[in-house]
Amino acid sequence: MIVKRVVLDNIRSYVHEQIDFPAGSILLSGNIGSGKSTILMAIEFALFGLKRGELTGAGLLRNGADKGSVEVCLDLEGNEVTIGRALKRASSGIVQDAGFIESKGERKPLTAVEIKQKVLEYLNYPKEALTKNEMLFRYTVYVSQEEMKQILLGDKEQRLNALRYVFGIDKYKRVKENAKIVASKAGEKKKEFLGFISDLDAKKASEKSKSIELETIGKELEIILPKADELKIAADKRKADILELEQQISKANELKKELAVCEQKARLYEIQKANEDKELKRIDEKIRLSSSEQVSGRDFAKELWEKRSLIKEIEAKISAASGKIYELNAGKRACEELKRKIRMLDKCPTCMQEVKTEHKQSITSEEDRKLAEIEKEFLLHSNEEDSLRQAVNKINLEIEKIWDEEKKEVMLKARLRELEDSVKQKDAVIERRKKAEDELKNALEKKEQITAGLAFFADAEKKHIEARKLYDSAALLHREAELKKAQLETRKEMSLRALNEISAEIKKKEDAKKILEKISLLKQWLEYYFMPMMDDMEKSVMAKAHTDFSSLLSKWFSMLVDNEAINVRLDPEFTPMIEQNGYEIDYGFLSGGEKTAAALAYRLALNQVVNNLMSEIRTKDIIILDEPTDGFSEEQLEKMKFVLDELSIGQIIIVSHEQKIESFVDNVIRFEKAGHVSKISM
């Protein structure tokens, strides 16, 4: 794994910044608080996400920002992978938002957990303990110098367990613990199977007993089966006799029902004949009363048409007289109007000459003459109109009389039609009466036939009672035989079922006995061979790791501390033991530079041992050193050059404010902080 690029948005003191990382050794240089360590925190966040109590959202998101993000581009054995994680401010605090992973030009949005799982796949970290993989990263790639000092001075047992994990040795312990569980379960199963097969001999004895019982039942069935068949045949014969007699009784009952129906029909036909006689008398009387009336034969429609035509002619004359009267009234009004105008006229409107009185009187006299003629004619036409209207009223009275006579004629015709219907009804009644007489005759004849047929079945019921007694006796014997047969078959079925169950149980117990033998062998193999072998393998790997670790620790320490009187080695719990002039001294008696050297040596030795033991992980090509020279003297700083030269790692990222280290590395990236904002200084 090689870090190629880190992009920060609203992370701690950074607003937006992109840092490009080359291969080789790189120094992140700058004053204390310039933002160097933030880069390392961002890399760890991109890989593994937030960690409660250590790497929190509140500690990463820039103050005042609602959201932030980190993108880290990695080179994983030639495959470029970009990991992006985001933070957002929520009501519950600062939480992780959805992120992404981009590989081979394809970007996939993922949740925080999905990103971590994918990162572990890319780094080829073990997945047995998902929450502990940051520990492997920190022990092999990145841990601050102060943290390493705390590890060295911390609880021995915790440190040893942590080293077991990063060495990959804890798997032997897990395997052994799992083997113990399996062995314990095998022991429990052994006890369970021993209890299960404890009654195997008793079950075999029971199986033999049930076999004998089945044989006895089979012999009894051989005797009862033929007897039950014979009794069934006898019972069936008696039942056939009963069925025949029941058929005769059924036929007799049907004849009785038919006889009742015939008697009922005869009574109904007698009642019907009497009713028809009464109806004939009523119809004859009705015909007698209606036969004296005659129809006139007048054409009332023609008479009405002639009267209405005459009314139309008179109404036309009335209309003409009314028109003439209207015209005469108009002439009277015109004469009166002209007389009025002449009386009022002084000058002629045409010539404007004075109109003389004589002329006015002449015109007035002429108009009076016209009015007298109009009045004479008006009186003549008015009298004519009145006469015509009286004629119309007379004709209307005649029309009403014709209507009354027509209604009487219609009612008479209706009565005559009723008479015709009565004649037809009489014929129908006569026909029904004859039919009723015929049906009555037929019913009486059928009654005689049925009565004669009933005599044939007179003793059928008596015979049926005797046959029923014989059948009941035979059926009782058959039922007893069938009951005994059923009891034997039930006993046989139950015994057979019990035998099968016992046989199946015996088979299960025999199979369990075989499994018990295998479980016993497995338990013995686990306890006496496998678990001791795991102990030996764990001790062997741990011893190899301890030897290599101790040798490397001594090597790196001697390179950093030029004092032959002081030596460092590891005790069995991987605690650094300081020896000075052949005497053990406490870690606390070392100088600040010597403590830092011991921690750095431990750090470098641990890195090499883990990478050797876990050769499949993809973080072997990178190491991050955070303030590795804190408290170093000038001479010790000089020795860092040899340390860096000795490290055979593709990328070494060093965070330090020591300017002297700039001369030891391949690349320098400088940081500065101004106005609470960190950035790369050019």
GROMACS .gro file of N, CA, C and O in nm, residues 465-514:
model
  200
  465ILE      N    1  -9.159  -5.929   0.950
  465ILE     CA    2  -9.125  -5.934   1.093
  465ILE      C    3  -9.049  -6.062   1.125
  465ILE      O    4  -8.948  -6.061   1.197
  466GLU      N    5  -9.097  -6.178   1.071
  466GLU     CA    6  -9.028  -6.305   1.094
  466GLU      C    7  -8.888  -6.304   1.033
  466GLU      O    8  -8.792  -6.350   1.095
  467ALA      N    9  -8.876  -6.249   0.911
  467ALA     CA   10  -8.745  -6.243   0.843
  467ALA      C   11  -8.649  -6.151   0.919
  467ALA      O   12  -8.528  -6.178   0.926
  468ARG      N   13  -8.697  -6.043   0.977
  468ARG     CA   14  -8.615  -5.951   1.054
  468ARG      C   15  -8.554  -6.020   1.176
  468ARG      O   16  -8.437  -6.001   1.209
  469LYS      N   17  -8.636  -6.105   1.245
  469LYS     CA   18  -8.586  -6.177   1.362
  469LYS      C   19  -8.473  -6.272   1.323
  469LYS      O   20  -8.369  -6.280   1.391
  470LEU      N   21  -8.492  -6.345   1.212
  470LEU     CA   22  -8.388  -6.436   1.166
  470LEU      C   23  -8.260  -6.362   1.128
  470LEU      O   24  -8.149  -6.406   1.158
  471TYR      N   25  -8.277  -6.247   1.059
  471TYR     CA   26  -8.160  -6.167   1.020
  471TYR      C   27  -8.086  -6.111   1.141
  471TYR      O   28  -7.963  -6.115   1.146
  472ASP      N   29  -8.160  -6.061   1.240
  472ASP     CA   30  -8.096  -6.004   1.359
  472ASP      C   31  -8.011  -6.108   1.430
  472ASP      O   32  -7.900  -6.078   1.478
  473SER      N   33  -8.060  -6.230   1.438
  473SER     CA   34  -7.984  -6.339   1.502
  473SER      C   35  -7.855  -6.368   1.425
  473SER      O   36  -7.747  -6.381   1.484
  474ALA      N   37  -7.869  -6.382   1.290
  474ALA     CA   38  -7.750  -6.409   1.206
  474ALA      C   39  -7.653  -6.293   1.210
  474ALA      O   40  -7.530  -6.312   1.214
  475ALA      N   41  -7.705  -6.170   1.205
  475ALA     CA   42  -7.619  -6.051   1.208
  475ALA      C   43  -7.544  -6.039   1.340
  475ALA      O   44  -7.427  -5.995   1.343
  476LEU      N   45  -7.609  -6.078   1.452
  476LEU     CA   46  -7.544  -6.073   1.583
  476LEU      C   47  -7.423  -6.165   1.587
  476LEU      O   48  -7.315  -6.127   1.634
  477LEU      N   49  -7.443  -6.289   1.536
  477LEU     CA   50  -7.331  -6.383   1.532
  477LEU      C   51  -7.218  -6.330   1.444
  477LEU      O   52  -7.100  -6.344   1.478
  478HIS      N   53  -7.255  -6.269   1.329
  478HIS     CA   54  -7.154  -6.214   1.239
  478HIS      C   55  -7.078  -6.098   1.304
  478HIS      O   56  -6.956  -6.088   1.293
  479ARG      N   57  -7.153  -6.010   1.374
  479ARG     CA   58  -7.089  -5.896   1.440
  479ARG      C   59  -6.992  -5.942   1.548
  479ARG      O   60  -6.884  -5.884   1.564
  480GLU      N   61  -7.032  -6.044   1.622
  480GLU     CA   62  -6.942  -6.097   1.726
  480GLU      C   63  -6.813  -6.149   1.665
  480GLU      O   64  -6.703  -6.126   1.718
  481ALA      N   65  -6.830  -6.221   1.552
  481ALA     CA   66  -6.711  -6.274   1.483
  481ALA      C   67  -6.626  -6.159   1.429
  481ALA      O   68  -6.502  -6.162   1.439
  482GLU      N   69  -6.693  -6.058   1.368
  482GLU     CA   70  -6.621  -5.944   1.314
  482GLU      C   71  -6.552  -5.863   1.424
  482GLU      O   72  -6.441  -5.812   1.406
  483LEU      N   73  -6.619  -5.852   1.540
  483LEU     CA   74  -6.560  -5.781   1.653
  483LEU      C   75  -6.432  -5.848   1.700
  483LEU      O   76  -6.329  -5.784   1.723
  484LYS      N   77  -6.441  -5.982   1.713
  484LYS     CA   78  -6.322  -6.057   1.754
  484LYS      C   79  -6.212  -6.044   1.650
  484LYS      O   80  -6.093  -6.028   1.683
  485LYS      N   81  -6.253  -6.049   1.521
  485LYS     CA   82  -6.157  -6.032   1.412
  485LYS      C   83  -6.092  -5.894   1.418
  485LYS      O   84  -5.969  -5.881   1.406
  486ALA      N   85  -6.176  -5.788   1.440
  486ALA     CA   86  -6.123  -5.652   1.448
  486ALA      C   87  -6.029  -5.634   1.566
  486ALA      O   88  -5.926  -5.568   1.557
  487GLN      N   89  -6.067  -5.697   1.680
  487GLN     CA   90  -5.981  -5.690   1.799
  487GLN      C   91  -5.846  -5.753   1.772
  487GLN      O   92  -5.741  -5.698   1.810
  488LEU      N   93  -5.849  -5.869   1.707
  488LEU     CA   94  -5.723  -5.937   1.674
  488LEU      C   95  -5.640  -5.854   1.576
  488LEU      O   96  -5.518  -5.843   1.591
  489GLU      N   97  -5.709  -5.796   1.472
  489GLU     CA   98  -5.636  -5.714   1.375
  489GLU      C   99  -5.580  -5.588   1.439
  489GLU      O  100  -5.469  -5.545   1.406
  490THR      N  101  -5.658  -5.529   1.535
  490THR     CA  102  -5.608  -5.411   1.607
  490THR      C  103  -5.486  -5.447   1.691
  490THR      O  104  -5.386  -5.374   1.693
  491ARG      N  105  -5.499  -5.562   1.763
  491ARG     CA  106  -5.384  -5.608   1.843
  491ARG      C  107  -5.263  -5.634   1.753
  491ARG      O  108  -5.150  -5.600   1.789
  492LYS      N  109  -5.292  -5.693   1.633
  492LYS     CA  110  -5.184  -5.720   1.539
  492LYS      C  111  -5.118  -5.591   1.491
  492LYS      O  112  -4.995  -5.579   1.489
  493GLU      N  113  -5.206  -5.492   1.456
  493GLU     CA  114  -5.154  -5.364   1.409
  493GLU      C  115  -5.073  -5.293   1.516
  493GLU      O  116  -4.965  -5.241   1.490
  494MET      N  117  -5.128  -5.291   1.640
  494MET     CA  118  -5.058  -5.226   1.750
  494MET      C  119  -4.926  -5.295   1.782
  494MET      O  120  -4.824  -5.231   1.805
  495SER      N  121  -4.932  -5.430   1.781
  495SER     CA  122  -4.808  -5.507   1.808
  495SER      C  123  -4.705  -5.485   1.699
  495SER      O  124  -4.585  -5.472   1.726
  496LEU      N  125  -4.757  -5.484   1.572
  496LEU     CA  126  -4.666  -5.459   1.459
  496LEU      C  127  -4.605  -5.320   1.466
  496LEU      O  128  -4.485  -5.302   1.443
  497ARG      N  129  -4.692  -5.219   1.501
  497ARG     CA  130  -4.643  -5.083   1.515
  497ARG      C  131  -4.539  -5.075   1.627
  497ARG      O  132  -4.433  -5.013   1.612
  498ALA      N  133  -4.572  -5.138   1.740
  498ALA     CA  134  -4.478  -5.139   1.853
  498ALA      C  135  -4.348  -5.207   1.816
  498ALA      O  136  -4.238  -5.161   1.852
  499LEU      N  137  -4.360  -5.321   1.742
  499LEU     CA  138  -4.241  -5.393   1.698
  499LEU      C  139  -4.156  -5.306   1.606
  499LEU      O  140  -4.033  -5.302   1.620
  500ASN      N  141  -4.224  -5.238   1.511
  500ASN     CA  142  -4.151  -5.149   1.419
  500ASN      C  143  -4.083  -5.035   1.494
  500ASN      O  144  -3.970  -4.997   1.463
  501GLU      N  145  -4.157  -4.980   1.594
  501GLU     CA  146  -4.100  -4.872   1.673
  501GLU      C  147  -3.979  -4.920   1.752
  501GLU      O  148  -3.876  -4.852   1.759
  502ILE      N  149  -3.994  -5.040   1.812
  502ILE     CA  150  -3.881  -5.096   1.888
  502ILE      C  151  -3.763  -5.124   1.796
  502ILE      O  152  -3.648  -5.093   1.829
  503SER      N  153  -3.793  -5.181   1.678
  503SER     CA  154  -3.686  -5.211   1.582
  503SER      C  155  -3.616  -5.084   1.536
  503SER      O  156  -3.493  -5.080   1.525
  504ALA      N  157  -3.700  -4.977   1.508
  504ALA     CA  158  -3.642  -4.849   1.467
  504ALA      C  159  -3.557  -4.790   1.578
  504ALA      O  160  -3.449  -4.734   1.554
  505GLU      N  161  -3.609  -4.801   1.702
  505GLU     CA  162  -3.534  -4.748   1.817
  505GLU      C  163  -3.404  -4.826   1.837
  505GLU      O  164  -3.300  -4.768   1.869
  506ILE      N  165  -3.412  -4.959   1.818
  506ILE     CA  166  -3.290  -5.041   1.829
  506ILE      C  167  -3.187  -4.998   1.724
  506ILE      O  168  -3.067  -4.986   1.754
  507LYS      N  169  -3.238  -4.972   1.600
  507LYS     CA  170  -3.148  -4.926   1.494
  507LYS      C  171  -3.082  -4.794   1.531
  507LYS      O  172  -2.963  -4.773   1.511
  508LYS      N  173  -3.167  -4.699   1.585
  508LYS     CA  174  -3.112  -4.570   1.628
  508LYS      C  175  -3.006  -4.588   1.735
  508LYS      O  176  -2.903  -4.522   1.734
  509LYS      N  177  -3.035  -4.680   1.830
  509LYS     CA  178  -2.940  -4.703   1.938
  509LYS      C  179  -2.813  -4.771   1.886
  509LYS      O  180  -2.703  -4.742   1.934
  510GLU      N  181  -2.829  -4.862   1.788
  510GLU     CA  182  -2.711  -4.924   1.727
  510GLU      C  183  -2.628  -4.819   1.654
  510GLU      O  184  -2.505  -4.819   1.663
  511ASP      N  185  -2.701  -4.729   1.578
  511ASP     CA  186  -2.630  -4.620   1.509
  511ASP      C  187  -2.564  -4.528   1.610
  511ASP      O  188  -2.451  -4.482   1.589
  512ALA      N  189  -2.636  -4.499   1.720
  512ALA     CA  190  -2.581  -4.414   1.825
  512ALA      C  191  -2.456  -4.476   1.888
  512ALA      O  192  -2.361  -4.407   1.923
  513LYS      N  193  -2.460  -4.607   1.899
  513LYS     CA  194  -2.345  -4.679   1.955
  513LYS      C  195  -2.221  -4.660   1.866
  513LYS      O  196  -2.110  -4.639   1.916
  514LYS      N  197  -2.244  -4.664   1.732
  514LYS     CA  198  -2.135  -4.641   1.638
  514LYS      C  199  -2.083  -4.497   1.648
  514LYS      O  200  -1.962  -4.472   1.645
   0.00000   0.00000   0.00000
